[in-house]
Amino acid sequence: MPSIALVEANQDKGRYPAPPFCRPRMNVGTPREIKTHENRVAMVPSGVLELTQAGHGVLVEQGAGLGSGIADEEFARAGATLVKTPEEVFEKSDLIVKVKEPLPPEYKRIRKGQTVFTYFHFAADEKLTQAVMRSGITAIAYETIKDFHLLDHDLSQETGELTPTLKVKRNVVHDKFADVVDRVYDTPR
């Protein structure tokens, strides 16, 4: 039975967390993006906080957020474990969350039983498609999820450029992400 404080904290989300003994701990990993000119990071500190508060572990490769203006210390304060290498992120994570498709150096890092949540663009890359099929991972492609509108384009006050910003209303992003994770790992909510 969840505590009263936990229930009250989650009432506005429209859900109650499963007791810890019903929900297996899962490690979610975010490596630094290696695609040329890709400076975004797939996990922000608020996402780390949500996942760690739900009992999951979060691994973030050191420097993963620097291109997006997020220091390692911000991830650590939110509860992430910072790791030095992408190999460590992939090795210790059940779920990998990336911005862009895995590139050839990452093919050998993904492994059977792992879930990778990213843009895949399979139609444009036969080598990637073959590598993913051989790996035995569960591949969840952002571009194939319907009604999962996360990005709005706002004019950045600082740079004057168009930049994607997450619009998180009533925890829609967290709930959609949690629903996908729960279906993949068959955990009750």
PDB file of C-alpha atoms in Angstrom, residues 31-189:
ATOM      1  CA  PRO A  31      25.046   7.651 -23.766  1.00  0.00           C
ATOM      2  CA  ARG A  32      26.624  10.750 -25.289  1.00  0.00           C
ATOM      3  CA  GLU A  33      25.496  11.118 -28.906  1.00  0.00           C
ATOM      4  CA  ILE A  34      28.317  10.431 -31.370  1.00  0.00           C
ATOM      5  CA  LYS A  35      26.660  11.499 -34.622  1.00  0.00           C
ATOM      6  CA  THR A  36      28.399  14.531 -36.156  1.00  0.00           C
ATOM      7  CA  HIS A  37      26.745  17.821 -35.161  1.00  0.00           C
ATOM      8  CA  GLU A  38      24.294  16.097 -32.800  1.00  0.00           C
ATOM      9  CA  ASN A  39      24.497  18.014 -29.535  1.00  0.00           C
ATOM     10  CA  ARG A  40      21.199  17.023 -27.955  1.00  0.00           C
ATOM     11  CA  VAL A  41      20.831  14.581 -25.082  1.00  0.00           C
ATOM     12  CA  ALA A  42      17.915  12.159 -24.770  1.00  0.00           C
ATOM     13  CA  MET A  43      17.475  12.475 -20.993  1.00  0.00           C
ATOM     14  CA  VAL A  44      17.269  15.682 -19.008  1.00  0.00           C
ATOM     15  CA  PRO A  45      17.665  15.986 -15.227  1.00  0.00           C
ATOM     16  CA  SER A  46      13.892  16.169 -14.632  1.00  0.00           C
ATOM     17  CA  GLY A  47      13.531  12.820 -16.437  1.00  0.00           C
ATOM     18  CA  VAL A  48      16.302  11.374 -14.289  1.00  0.00           C
ATOM     19  CA  LEU A  49      14.477  12.544 -11.171  1.00  0.00           C
ATOM     20  CA  GLU A  50      11.154  11.019 -12.314  1.00  0.00           C
ATOM     21  CA  LEU A  51      12.767   7.665 -13.078  1.00  0.00           C
ATOM     22  CA  THR A  52      14.851   7.484  -9.905  1.00  0.00           C
ATOM     23  CA  GLN A  53      11.859   8.436  -7.764  1.00  0.00           C
ATOM     24  CA  ALA A  54      10.007   5.540  -9.411  1.00  0.00           C
ATOM     25  CA  GLY A  55      12.780   3.192  -8.266  1.00  0.00           C
ATOM     26  CA  HIS A  56      14.787   2.890 -11.466  1.00  0.00           C
ATOM     27  CA  GLY A  57      18.495   3.443 -11.878  1.00  0.00           C
ATOM     28  CA  VAL A  58      19.719   5.977 -14.431  1.00  0.00           C
ATOM     29  CA  LEU A  59      23.185   5.899 -15.990  1.00  0.00           C
ATOM     30  CA  VAL A  60      24.419   8.917 -17.923  1.00  0.00           C
ATOM     31  CA  GLU A  61      27.712   9.014 -19.786  1.00  0.00           C
ATOM     32  CA  GLN A  62      29.904  11.864 -18.588  1.00  0.00           C
ATOM     33  CA  GLY A  63      29.604  14.848 -20.916  1.00  0.00           C
ATOM     34  CA  ALA A  64      26.370  13.609 -22.524  1.00  0.00           C
ATOM     35  CA  GLY A  65      24.519  16.833 -21.765  1.00  0.00           C
ATOM     36  CA  LEU A  66      27.255  19.378 -22.410  1.00  0.00           C
ATOM     37  CA  GLY A  67      26.140  20.108 -25.988  1.00  0.00           C
ATOM     38  CA  SER A  68      22.682  20.906 -24.624  1.00  0.00           C
ATOM     39  CA  GLY A  69      24.033  23.082 -21.826  1.00  0.00           C
ATOM     40  CA  ILE A  70      23.475  20.478 -19.102  1.00  0.00           C
ATOM     41  CA  ALA A  71      26.422  19.874 -16.781  1.00  0.00           C
ATOM     42  CA  ASP A  72      27.200  16.438 -15.348  1.00  0.00           C
ATOM     43  CA  GLU A  73      26.534  17.842 -11.872  1.00  0.00           C
ATOM     44  CA  GLU A  74      22.887  18.526 -12.797  1.00  0.00           C
ATOM     45  CA  PHE A  75      22.378  14.878 -13.745  1.00  0.00           C
ATOM     46  CA  ALA A  76      24.103  13.753 -10.555  1.00  0.00           C
ATOM     47  CA  ARG A  77      21.951  16.046  -8.378  1.00  0.00           C
ATOM     48  CA  ALA A  78      18.842  14.537 -10.012  1.00  0.00           C
ATOM     49  CA  GLY A  79      20.021  11.042  -9.034  1.00  0.00           C
ATOM     50  CA  ALA A  80      21.888   9.762 -12.107  1.00  0.00           C
ATOM     51  CA  THR A  81      25.016   7.682 -11.854  1.00  0.00           C
ATOM     52  CA  LEU A  82      27.653   9.202 -14.118  1.00  0.00           C
ATOM     53  CA  VAL A  83      29.795   6.700 -15.999  1.00  0.00           C
ATOM     54  CA  LYS A  84      32.972   7.295 -17.984  1.00  0.00           C
ATOM     55  CA  THR A  85      32.408   5.255 -21.122  1.00  0.00           C
ATOM     56  CA  PRO A  86      29.601   4.444 -23.530  1.00  0.00           C
ATOM     57  CA  GLU A  87      30.485   0.771 -23.107  1.00  0.00           C
ATOM     58  CA  GLU A  88      29.541   1.018 -19.445  1.00  0.00           C
ATOM     59  CA  VAL A  89      26.210   2.694 -20.264  1.00  0.00           C
ATOM     60  CA  PHE A  90      25.281  -0.024 -22.755  1.00  0.00           C
ATOM     61  CA  GLU A  91      26.600  -2.886 -20.619  1.00  0.00           C
ATOM     62  CA  LYS A  92      24.719  -1.933 -17.459  1.00  0.00           C
ATOM     63  CA  SER A  93      21.433  -0.638 -18.921  1.00  0.00           C
ATOM     64  CA  ASP A  94      18.222  -2.518 -19.634  1.00  0.00           C
ATOM     65  CA  LEU A  95      16.841   0.432 -21.598  1.00  0.00           C
ATOM     66  CA  ILE A  96      18.941   2.778 -23.730  1.00  0.00           C
ATOM     67  CA  VAL A  97      17.459   6.186 -24.513  1.00  0.00           C
ATOM     68  CA  LYS A  98      19.141   8.082 -27.359  1.00  0.00           C
ATOM     69  CA  VAL A  99      18.355  10.963 -29.685  1.00  0.00           C
ATOM     70  CA  LYS A 100      19.704   9.513 -32.946  1.00  0.00           C
ATOM     71  CA  GLU A 101      20.026   6.033 -34.413  1.00  0.00           C
ATOM     72  CA  PRO A 102      22.888   3.809 -33.310  1.00  0.00           C
ATOM     73  CA  LEU A 103      25.973   4.285 -35.481  1.00  0.00           C
ATOM     74  CA  PRO A 104      28.370   1.465 -36.501  1.00  0.00           C
ATOM     75  CA  PRO A 105      30.630   1.836 -33.406  1.00  0.00           C
ATOM     76  CA  GLU A 106      27.502   1.335 -31.247  1.00  0.00           C
ATOM     77  CA  TYR A 107      26.243  -1.805 -33.052  1.00  0.00           C
ATOM     78  CA  LYS A 108      28.521  -4.033 -30.991  1.00  0.00           C
ATOM     79  CA  ARG A 109      27.340  -2.386 -27.759  1.00  0.00           C
ATOM     80  CA  ILE A 110      23.628  -3.149 -28.093  1.00  0.00           C
ATOM     81  CA  ARG A 111      22.728  -6.596 -26.823  1.00  0.00           C
ATOM     82  CA  LYS A 112      19.986  -9.184 -26.809  1.00  0.00           C
ATOM     83  CA  GLY A 113      17.257  -8.458 -24.285  1.00  0.00           C
ATOM     84  CA  GLN A 114      17.975  -4.732 -24.223  1.00  0.00           C
ATOM     85  CA  THR A 115      15.456  -2.096 -25.331  1.00  0.00           C
ATOM     86  CA  VAL A 116      16.648   0.894 -27.348  1.00  0.00           C
ATOM     87  CA  PHE A 117      14.335   3.911 -27.582  1.00  0.00           C
ATOM     88  CA  THR A 118      15.469   6.384 -30.263  1.00  0.00           C
ATOM     89  CA  TYR A 119      14.950   7.554 -33.835  1.00  0.00           C
ATOM     90  CA  PHE A 120      15.932   4.630 -36.046  1.00  0.00           C
ATOM     91  CA  HIS A 121      15.041   5.603 -39.648  1.00  0.00           C
ATOM     92  CA  PHE A 122      15.324   1.968 -40.732  1.00  0.00           C
ATOM     93  CA  ALA A 123      14.134   2.639 -44.291  1.00  0.00           C
ATOM     94  CA  ALA A 124      17.165   4.832 -44.918  1.00  0.00           C
ATOM     95  CA  ASP A 125      19.839   2.515 -43.501  1.00  0.00           C
ATOM     96  CA  GLU A 126      19.964  -1.177 -44.381  1.00  0.00           C
ATOM     97  CA  LYS A 127      23.163  -1.802 -42.358  1.00  0.00           C
ATOM     98  CA  LEU A 128      21.504  -0.419 -39.228  1.00  0.00           C
ATOM     99  CA  THR A 129      18.393  -2.491 -39.887  1.00  0.00           C
ATOM    100  CA  GLN A 130      20.450  -5.677 -40.257  1.00  0.00           C
ATOM    101  CA  ALA A 131      22.530  -4.892 -37.141  1.00  0.00           C
ATOM    102  CA  VAL A 132      19.394  -4.347 -35.050  1.00  0.00           C
ATOM    103  CA  MET A 133      17.777  -7.541 -36.364  1.00  0.00           C
ATOM    104  CA  ARG A 134      20.915  -9.560 -35.503  1.00  0.00           C
ATOM    105  CA  SER A 135      21.250  -7.984 -32.055  1.00  0.00           C
ATOM    106  CA  GLY A 136      17.995  -9.273 -30.581  1.00  0.00           C
ATOM    107  CA  ILE A 137      17.099  -5.924 -29.006  1.00  0.00           C
ATOM    108  CA  THR A 138      13.629  -4.468 -28.752  1.00  0.00           C
ATOM    109  CA  ALA A 139      13.818  -1.361 -30.927  1.00  0.00           C
ATOM    110  CA  ILE A 140      11.283   1.377 -30.240  1.00  0.00           C
ATOM    111  CA  ALA A 141      11.491   4.070 -32.912  1.00  0.00           C
ATOM    112  CA  TYR A 142      10.266   7.524 -31.922  1.00  0.00           C
ATOM    113  CA  GLU A 143       9.101   8.101 -35.491  1.00  0.00           C
ATOM    114  CA  THR A 144       6.659   5.175 -35.326  1.00  0.00           C
ATOM    115  CA  ILE A 145       4.820   6.210 -32.150  1.00  0.00           C
ATOM    116  CA  LYS A 146       1.537   7.889 -32.985  1.00  0.00           C
ATOM    117  CA  ASP A 147       0.091  10.748 -30.929  1.00  0.00           C
ATOM    118  CA  PHE A 148       3.338  11.222 -29.043  1.00  0.00           C
ATOM    119  CA  HIS A 149       3.748  14.939 -29.698  1.00  0.00           C
ATOM    120  CA  LEU A 150       6.694  16.060 -27.574  1.00  0.00           C
ATOM    121  CA  LEU A 151       8.328  18.816 -29.520  1.00  0.00           C
ATOM    122  CA  ASP A 152       7.169  22.336 -30.168  1.00  0.00           C
ATOM    123  CA  HIS A 153       9.452  24.758 -31.912  1.00  0.00           C
ATOM    124  CA  ASP A 154       9.967  28.024 -30.068  1.00  0.00           C
ATOM    125  CA  LEU A 155      12.151  30.954 -30.978  1.00  0.00           C
ATOM    126  CA  SER A 156      15.031  30.855 -28.522  1.00  0.00           C
ATOM    127  CA  GLN A 157      15.400  34.125 -26.646  1.00  0.00           C
ATOM    128  CA  GLU A 158      19.136  33.636 -26.318  1.00  0.00           C
ATOM    129  CA  THR A 159      20.233  32.522 -29.772  1.00  0.00           C
ATOM    130  CA  GLY A 160      17.447  33.737 -32.025  1.00  0.00           C
ATOM    131  CA  GLU A 161      17.362  30.268 -33.615  1.00  0.00           C
ATOM    132  CA  LEU A 162      14.569  27.740 -33.813  1.00  0.00           C
ATOM    133  CA  THR A 163      15.157  25.166 -31.082  1.00  0.00           C
ATOM    134  CA  PRO A 164      13.040  22.197 -29.997  1.00  0.00           C
ATOM    135  CA  THR A 165      11.695  22.491 -26.471  1.00  0.00           C
ATOM    136  CA  LEU A 166       9.763  19.902 -24.544  1.00  0.00           C
ATOM    137  CA  LYS A 167       6.270  20.879 -23.570  1.00  0.00           C
ATOM    138  CA  VAL A 168       5.441  18.769 -20.556  1.00  0.00           C
ATOM    139  CA  LYS A 169       1.820  19.170 -19.494  1.00  0.00           C
ATOM    140  CA  ARG A 170       0.394  17.000 -16.699  1.00  0.00           C
ATOM    141  CA  ASN A 171       3.341  14.615 -17.061  1.00  0.00           C
ATOM    142  CA  VAL A 172       2.283  13.481 -20.554  1.00  0.00           C
ATOM    143  CA  VAL A 173       5.870  12.706 -21.513  1.00  0.00           C
ATOM    144  CA  HIS A 174       6.574  10.707 -18.360  1.00  0.00           C
ATOM    145  CA  ASP A 175       3.283   8.810 -18.573  1.00  0.00           C
ATOM    146  CA  LYS A 176       3.773   7.873 -22.256  1.00  0.00           C
ATOM    147  CA  PHE A 177       7.363   6.814 -21.551  1.00  0.00           C
ATOM    148  CA  ALA A 178       6.294   4.837 -18.470  1.00  0.00           C
ATOM    149  CA  ASP A 179       3.512   3.139 -20.441  1.00  0.00           C
ATOM    150  CA  VAL A 180       6.002   1.966 -23.077  1.00  0.00           C
ATOM    151  CA  VAL A 181       8.456   0.747 -20.424  1.00  0.00           C
ATOM    152  CA  ASP A 182       5.685  -1.069 -18.545  1.00  0.00           C
ATOM    153  CA  ARG A 183       4.477  -2.817 -21.707  1.00  0.00           C
ATOM    154  CA  VAL A 184       7.989  -3.875 -22.670  1.00  0.00           C
ATOM    155  CA  TYR A 185       8.842  -5.151 -19.182  1.00  0.00           C
ATOM    156  CA  ASP A 186       5.291  -6.299 -18.356  1.00  0.00           C
ATOM    157  CA  THR A 187       5.192  -4.458 -15.038  1.00  0.00           C
ATOM    158  CA  PRO A 188       1.892  -3.516 -13.370  1.00  0.00           C
ATOM    159  CA  ARG A 189       0.881   0.095 -12.821  1.00  0.00           C
TER     160      ARG A 189
END
